Amino acid sequence: MISAFFIFNQKGEVLISRLYRTDLKRSIADVFRIQVVSNSDVRSPIITLGSTSFFHVRVNNLYVVAVTKCNANAALVFEFCYRFTSIAKSYFGKVDEEAVKNNFVLIYELIDEIIDFGYPQNSETDTLKTYITTESIVSSNIAAEESSKITTQATGATSWRRGDVKYKKNEAFVDVVETVNLSMSAKGTVLRADVDGHILMRAYLSGTPECKFGLNDKLVIDKNDRSGGGDAVQLDDCTFHQCVRLDEFDSTRTISFVPPDGEFELMRYRSTSNVKLPLRIIPTVNEIGTTQVTYAVTVKANFNNKLSATNVVLRIPTPLNTTNVDCKVPIGKAKYQPAENVVVWKIPRLQGGQEVTFSGHAQLTSTTTRQVWARPPIDVDFQVLMFTSSGLIVRFLKVFEKSNYQSVKWVRYLTKASGSYQIRF
Amino acid sequence: MSSFRAPPRKGENFELAADLNSEYKDKRKDAIKRVIANMTVQKDVSGLFPDVLKNMQTDDLEQKKLVYLYLMNYAKTQPELVILAVNTFVKDTDDPNPLVRALAIRTMGCLRAEKIIDYLCDPLQKCLKDDNPYVRKTAALCVAKLYDLKPELVIENGFLEQLRDMIADSNPMVVANTVAALTDIHAAAVAAGVPRDQFPISTDIVNKLLVALNECSEWGRVAILNVLARYTAEDAGESEHICERVVPQFQHANASVVLSAIKVVMIHMRDISSENLSKTLIRKMAPPLVTLLSNPPEVQWVALRNINLLLQKRPDLLSNELRVFFCKYNDPLYVKVEKLDIMVRLASENNVDPLLSELKEYAQEVDVDFVRRSIKAIGQTAIKIDEAAERCVNVLLELIGTRVSYVVQEAVVVMKDIFRKYPSTYEGVIPTLCANLDELDEPEAKASLIWIIGEYAKKIDNADELLGIFVDTFTEESYPVQLQTLTAVVKLYLQKPESSQGLVQKVLNTATKDCDSPDVRDRAYIYWRLLSTDPGAAKAVVLAVRPPITLPRTTVSAVLLEELLGEIPLLASVYHKPAETFVGRGRIGADTVQQKKAELADDRIATQKALQTVAAGQQAENLLDFDDDVQGDGQPSGLAATTILAQTPAAANLLAGTSSNPLDDLVSIFGGANLNSTPAAPAPANGLGGFGFGASPLAPAAPSITPTALSPQPPQQPAQGGQDDLLGLF
């Protein structure tokens, strides 16, 4: 399994190095630096040299690297690298060179705990935080009792939850966050439109609550009551947090679980049918001769006019030899960014039903190359609150606990796109 | 001795030593942190060993962990001093705090100093029976660590039996770690050649694991699923039971759990006779596989490589899901390349139109490598789906119209394959291709165009002029182009003898006299003799009908495919290569590959040959292995590695298995034909050998002085099948 774990900065300096097995030397880090960090043309996340395989993931300005010498489980190694970054993020905010340097003792403590002999162990942030803290723990006889509680939790059937959680007010927040993936052809036909949904939950519930969760999806409804199938959403697939009882979902389609304390991702789903596209983009781009390009890009908000899209950012590509772009917009700000060869049009708020048009005029320098402009797609980022592209609605969230307390539940919906809403022209 | 190497009385280490012995707690702790920081950047702080050791006995858990971290690093270099730490370790394993107990046993297993091992057994014995599951799970892995160091000790102390008993532990995490430890020991034992199975899996164990599966952590699930994959079910009923219990794991959020579950189901599905059940299982597999594509790119890539394998086994698996594999503009290249490959696999008559417009879009992107692959994919689609061939050709023509050099060149290469698959169907495009003659500067593109000209020499009016251009620059061209030119001119001569007499004379002369490649020269001699002795035979050989090409449904042999499916999210399945080829057992590994191949009588010989080459190549790479004996500096091995390994970036590595290049087909046919004909018709093969041997020493002399021994026999009929292919292809 994982023989060594490293973190490198962009220059290839070792920030963290931990060997789990003796089949490697610490100097293996130099090999990675030479082969990957200083190699500008790396075309695979796994590099095998001789019998040593390097798995690397780039996070901000860091390389998170796991090294193995065996036929390791590739999916597991990458999942682990990402898990490490998410743990690190929840411990010290952002994961970058500075944070790693400032917290290296903590990181050593963490990676010592979450991998043993190359096998990943408990990696639930909530549990880890009980015994790996930023302040030092003094182990005395009084703490011993506490730590046996911790260890039972770290190994128990609900390793993600402490038993003695207490809140004055019992609340649960459910966020349904949908990311829309769209690629639309130049002719305006939808090549691909689907929704990646995440259901995030923040549970502030006392004791060991037993939750049941229901959606208006067909997966659930078809089995339970056939009458409610009218506005049902068809989900192609869903995956659950490890607290959800998969066998129960498999047999009766009910989502039941004991939630971890605090924030976690309860469920992920995918839907491809009846995807509502919140923004419709109609681009008209004309190349006039070899020195000019004219743009008319219309954005139409295709949803109820009580709602609005916020943080709308359109990135409209320009040819590589553009010198300047005149931009005219009725709303927001548009600016040509020469470094990225795009015009960035930022609209802070767009009401439902509204329609706005960007018109632009790009001046090009004359070039000698014959290479035609590749016309990368227009990329749109946005957020629409209280709107789901798939039409998914949370039907119910029931909380059962021994003490039978009342709990308050809040549900929020958000549809967004970042880097995946692409329109060709 | 040590006094010579004693650190200078000043400098950082000296200061650190002073701080480590400070009377203030905070100062000492801070010094330890600085020592660890220095250790990370590979400064030598081993000289501080005794000073650090003094700080081991402490109530501060964090400080203890830091000291342990230091110990793990330097225990090997300071074995005499480690012994001083033993006492504290043993004492810690009796600590009332389970975290401390676990920490001590975990660290002791990592120290790897001979002297400390003897002290490890008793505490380990104790910890394996600890009340606290956290300690037990740590101790379970410690057995694997011990086995790695000194297997005898594990066996003597009966730790193995104890581990096997722990599979029945009430705590699922302990079960998971026990299973992981046993699997590790099993793997180590197999590698060391221990004949006894160290981890036999019984029905009883499987049932216990199936219970634990639903309760343990995600990583534990992977460990358990791996064991389930190794188990051979007693009957179909049991296989069905395992599949049913594993299927819910498809819904797990962790990709490695999903893929491991798919592996288990793929393995146990082999024994399921009910057609309906396997269909249901396959149907349930599809959505989770697609969902894997919303993971981060690295995980996506692993998933895509595995989907590629699964599709080779079950082409119907994702038949309606083509669109999810469309590339996003900002996907990393390695993801795009895999998606392309899968898109071609999923291509069918129903979805070919959106596919082609997508591929055309990709062919206009910026990355040259990706553009080429997209064009190749268009060609593969044309070859795969007869009905779509014409549409593909039209797309290719449009692309040629862009006149971007590498696009045109790749399109020409692809057109050659389309001509081979559909002879005399698309002759109309030949003028367009020939119009771009000047654009071509890559050997493969040139060779392809020359092949097309030679093949259709009869129908191209100015074929002699076109080929003449290449004959004029013959000696400047690369060898593949020379070979193609030679063959094309001979083809032209056989079809239009009147107009190309001079050309063939010229090319044969140049090839035999001025060319320094033995292949080109020998082929020229063969043609020359064929033409001078029996033009009829020459026609039969050179203008023979070639076997049609098809798109291989699999890129690996059937047996290897089964083996790889059993290793689903592992590196082997990502590389599409058996583990022995990249995991360092050096020569032995490669040998076993060959042995295994030798057993497969039904396997296609061509594939076998290809595999052996892969294995041989890997063997060469293994020589560069970072040997443990290399001293600590590592620099030389790293630097030495760069020069040679630079040619083998992993990407190239990966693609060795997937023969997207149609020329590979030629090679395999070549190899296959050769091997097939040798035992069947030894006589003509000898005859050919005679040519080769005889011709070489005669090289400077004119071929007309033919010694009797060499009197060229016309190729005999029985061998025709094999050799026709071999020569006619060029």
Coordinates of N, CA and C in Angstrom, one line a residue, chain B residues 161-263:
Chain B
E161 N -2.4 -17.1 14.0 CA -3.6 -17.8 14.4 C -4.5 -16.8 15.2
Q162 N -3.7 -15.9 16.0 CA -4.5 -14.9 16.7 C -5.2 -14.0 15.8
L163 N -4.5 -13.6 14.7 CA -5.1 -12.7 13.8 C -6.4 -13.3 13.2
R164 N -6.2 -14.6 12.8 CA -7.3 -15.3 12.1 C -8.5 -15.3 13.1
D165 N -8.3 -15.5 14.4 CA -9.4 -15.5 15.3 C -10.0 -14.1 15.4
M166 N -9.2 -13.1 15.2 CA -9.7 -11.7 15.4 C -10.7 -11.3 14.2
I167 N -10.7 -12.1 13.2 CA -11.7 -11.8 12.1 C -13.1 -11.9 12.7
A168 N -13.3 -12.6 13.8 CA -14.6 -12.7 14.5 C -14.8 -11.6 15.5
D169 N -13.9 -10.6 15.6 CA -14.0 -9.6 16.6 C -15.4 -8.8 16.4
S170 N -15.8 -8.3 17.5 CA -17.1 -7.7 17.5 C -17.0 -6.3 16.9
N171 N -15.8 -5.7 16.8 CA -15.7 -4.4 16.3 C -15.3 -4.4 14.8
P172 N -16.1 -3.8 13.9 CA -15.9 -3.9 12.5 C -14.5 -3.3 12.1
M173 N -14.1 -2.2 12.8 CA -12.8 -1.6 12.4 C -11.6 -2.6 12.7
V174 N -11.8 -3.3 13.8 CA -10.7 -4.3 14.1 C -10.7 -5.4 13.0
V175 N -11.9 -5.8 12.6 CA -12.0 -6.8 11.6 C -11.3 -6.3 10.3
A176 N -11.6 -5.1 10.0 CA -11.1 -4.5 8.7 C -9.5 -4.5 8.8
N177 N -9.0 -4.0 9.9 CA -7.5 -3.9 10.0 C -6.9 -5.3 10.0
T178 N -7.6 -6.2 10.7 CA -7.1 -7.6 10.7 C -7.0 -8.2 9.3
V179 N -8.1 -7.9 8.6 CA -8.1 -8.4 7.2 C -7.0 -7.8 6.4
A180 N -6.8 -6.5 6.6 CA -5.7 -5.8 5.9 C -4.4 -6.3 6.2
A181 N -4.2 -6.6 7.5 CA -2.9 -7.2 8.0 C -2.7 -8.6 7.4
L182 N -3.7 -9.4 7.4 CA -3.6 -10.7 6.8 C -3.3 -10.7 5.3
T183 N -4.0 -9.8 4.6 CA -3.8 -9.7 3.2 C -2.3 -9.2 2.9
D184 N -1.8 -8.3 3.7 CA -0.5 -7.9 3.6 C 0.5 -9.0 3.8
I185 N 0.3 -9.8 4.9 CA 1.2 -10.9 5.2 C 1.1 -11.9 4.0
H186 N -0.1 -12.1 3.6 CA -0.3 -13.1 2.5 C 0.5 -12.7 1.2
A187 N 0.4 -11.4 0.9 CA 1.2 -10.9 -0.2 C 2.7 -11.0 0.0
A188 N 3.1 -10.7 1.2 CA 4.5 -10.8 1.4 C 5.0 -12.2 1.3
A189 N 4.2 -13.2 1.8 CA 4.5 -14.6 1.8 C 4.6 -15.1 0.4
V190 N 3.6 -14.6 -0.4 CA 3.6 -15.1 -1.8 C 4.9 -14.5 -2.5
A191 N 5.2 -13.3 -2.2 CA 6.4 -12.7 -2.9 C 7.7 -13.4 -2.5
A192 N 7.7 -13.9 -1.2 CA 8.9 -14.6 -0.7 C 8.9 -16.0 -1.1
G193 N 7.8 -16.5 -1.8 CA 7.8 -17.8 -2.2 C 7.4 -18.8 -1.1
V194 N 6.7 -18.4 -0.1 CA 6.3 -19.3 0.9 C 5.1 -20.1 0.4
P195 N 5.3 -21.5 0.4 CA 4.3 -22.3 -0.3 C 2.9 -22.3 0.4
R196 N 2.9 -22.1 1.7 CA 1.7 -22.3 2.4 C 0.8 -21.0 2.3
D197 N -0.5 -21.1 2.1 CA -1.3 -20.0 2.1 C -1.5 -19.4 3.5
Q198 N -1.0 -18.2 3.7 CA -1.0 -17.6 5.0 C -2.4 -17.1 5.4
F199 N -3.3 -16.9 4.4 CA -4.6 -16.4 4.7 C -5.6 -17.1 3.9
P200 N -5.9 -18.4 4.3 CA -6.9 -19.1 3.6 C -8.3 -18.5 3.9
I201 N -9.1 -18.4 2.9 CA -10.5 -17.8 3.2 C -11.5 -18.9 3.1
S202 N -12.2 -19.0 4.2 CA -13.3 -20.0 4.2 C -14.7 -19.3 4.1
T203 N -15.7 -20.2 3.9 CA -17.0 -19.7 3.9 C -17.4 -18.9 5.1
D204 N -16.9 -19.5 6.2 CA -17.2 -18.9 7.5 C -16.7 -17.5 7.6
I205 N -15.4 -17.3 7.2 CA -14.8 -16.0 7.2 C -15.6 -15.0 6.3
V206 N -16.0 -15.5 5.1 CA -16.7 -14.6 4.2 C -18.0 -14.1 4.8
N207 N -18.7 -15.0 5.5 CA -19.9 -14.6 6.1 C -19.7 -13.5 7.2
K208 N -18.6 -13.7 7.9 CA -18.3 -12.7 8.9 C -18.0 -11.3 8.3
L209 N -17.3 -11.4 7.2 CA -16.9 -10.2 6.5 C -18.1 -9.5 5.9
L210 N -19.0 -10.3 5.4 CA -20.2 -9.7 4.8 C -21.0 -8.9 5.8
V211 N -20.9 -9.4 7.0 CA -21.6 -8.6 8.1 C -20.9 -7.3 8.4
A212 N -19.5 -7.5 8.6 CA -18.7 -6.3 8.9 C -18.7 -5.2 7.8
L213 N -18.9 -5.7 6.6 CA -18.8 -4.8 5.4 C -19.7 -3.5 5.6
N214 N -20.9 -3.7 6.1 CA -21.8 -2.6 6.1 C -21.5 -1.6 7.3
E215 N -20.7 -2.0 8.2 CA -20.5 -1.2 9.4 C -19.2 -0.5 9.5
C216 N -18.2 -0.9 8.7 CA -16.9 -0.4 8.9 C -16.6 0.8 8.1
S217 N -15.5 1.5 8.3 CA -15.1 2.7 7.6 C -14.9 2.4 6.1
E218 N -14.9 3.5 5.3 CA -14.7 3.3 3.9 C -13.5 2.5 3.5
W219 N -12.4 2.8 4.2 CA -11.1 2.1 3.9 C -11.2 0.7 4.3
G220 N -11.9 0.4 5.4 CA -12.1 -1.0 5.8 C -12.9 -1.7 4.8
R221 N -13.9 -1.1 4.2 CA -14.7 -1.7 3.2 C -13.8 -2.2 2.1
V222 N -12.9 -1.3 1.7 CA -12.0 -1.7 0.5 C -11.2 -2.9 0.9
A223 N -10.7 -3.0 2.1 CA -9.9 -4.1 2.5 C -10.7 -5.4 2.5
I224 N -12.0 -5.3 3.0 CA -12.8 -6.5 3.0 C -13.2 -6.9 1.6
L225 N -13.5 -5.9 0.8 CA -13.9 -6.2 -0.6 C -12.8 -6.9 -1.3
N226 N -11.5 -6.5 -1.0 CA -10.4 -7.2 -1.7 C -10.3 -8.6 -1.3
V227 N -10.6 -8.9 0.0 CA -10.6 -10.3 0.4 C -11.7 -11.1 -0.3
L228 N -12.9 -10.5 -0.4 CA -14.0 -11.2 -1.1 C -13.7 -11.5 -2.5
A229 N -12.9 -10.6 -3.1 CA -12.5 -10.8 -4.5 C -11.6 -12.0 -4.6
R230 N -10.8 -12.3 -3.6 CA -9.9 -13.4 -3.7 C -10.6 -14.8 -3.4
Y231 N -11.8 -14.7 -2.8 CA -12.4 -15.9 -2.4 C -13.1 -16.6 -3.6
T232 N -12.9 -17.9 -3.7 CA -13.6 -18.7 -4.7 C -14.9 -19.3 -4.1
A233 N -16.0 -19.0 -4.6 CA -17.3 -19.5 -4.1 C -17.4 -20.9 -4.3
E234 N -18.2 -21.6 -3.4 CA -18.3 -23.0 -3.5 C -19.3 -23.4 -4.6
D235 N -20.4 -22.6 -4.7 CA -21.4 -22.9 -5.7 C -22.0 -21.6 -6.2
A236 N -22.8 -21.7 -7.2 CA -23.4 -20.5 -7.8 C -24.3 -19.8 -6.8
G237 N -24.9 -20.5 -5.9 CA -25.8 -19.9 -4.9 C -25.0 -18.9 -4.0
E238 N -23.8 -19.4 -3.6 CA -23.0 -18.5 -2.8 C -22.5 -17.3 -3.5
S239 N -22.1 -17.5 -4.8 CA -21.7 -16.3 -5.6 C -22.9 -15.3 -5.7
E240 N -24.1 -15.8 -5.9 CA -25.2 -14.9 -5.9 C -25.4 -14.1 -4.6
H241 N -25.2 -14.9 -3.5 CA -25.4 -14.3 -2.2 C -24.3 -13.1 -2.0
I242 N -23.1 -13.4 -2.4 CA -22.0 -12.4 -2.3 C -22.4 -11.2 -3.1
C243 N -22.8 -11.4 -4.3 CA -23.1 -10.3 -5.2 C -24.2 -9.4 -4.6
E244 N -25.2 -10.1 -4.1 CA -26.4 -9.3 -3.6 C -25.9 -8.5 -2.4
R245 N -25.0 -9.0 -1.6 CA -24.6 -8.3 -0.4 C -23.7 -7.1 -0.7
V246 N -23.0 -7.3 -1.9 CA -22.0 -6.3 -2.2 C -22.6 -5.1 -3.0
V247 N -23.7 -5.4 -3.8 CA -24.2 -4.4 -4.7 C -24.6 -3.1 -4.0
P248 N -25.1 -3.1 -2.7 CA -25.4 -1.8 -2.1 C -24.2 -0.9 -2.0
Q249 N -23.0 -1.5 -2.0 CA -21.8 -0.6 -1.9 C -21.6 0.3 -3.1
F250 N -22.3 -0.1 -4.2 CA -22.2 0.8 -5.4 C -22.6 2.2 -5.1
Q251 N -23.4 2.4 -4.1 CA -24.0 3.7 -3.7 C -23.0 4.5 -2.8
H252 N -21.9 3.9 -2.5 CA -21.0 4.6 -1.6 C -20.3 5.8 -2.2
A253 N -20.0 6.9 -1.4 CA -19.5 8.1 -1.9 C -18.0 7.9 -2.3
N254 N -17.4 7.0 -1.8 CA -15.9 6.8 -2.0 C -15.7 6.0 -3.3
A255 N -15.0 6.5 -4.3 CA -14.8 5.8 -5.5 C -14.1 4.5 -5.4
S256 N -13.2 4.4 -4.4 CA -12.5 3.1 -4.3 C -13.4 2.0 -3.8
V257 N -14.4 2.4 -3.0 CA -15.3 1.4 -2.5 C -16.2 0.9 -3.7
V258 N -16.6 1.9 -4.5 CA -17.5 1.5 -5.6 C -16.8 0.6 -6.6
L259 N -15.5 1.0 -6.9 CA -14.8 0.2 -7.9 C -14.5 -1.2 -7.3
S260 N -14.1 -1.2 -6.1 CA -13.8 -2.5 -5.5 C -15.0 -3.4 -5.5
A261 N -16.2 -2.8 -5.2 CA -17.4 -3.6 -5.2 C -17.7 -4.1 -6.6
I262 N -17.4 -3.3 -7.6 CA -17.6 -3.7 -9.0 C -16.7 -4.9 -9.3
K263 N -15.5 -4.8 -8.8 CA -14.6 -5.9 -9.0 C -15.1 -7.2 -8.4

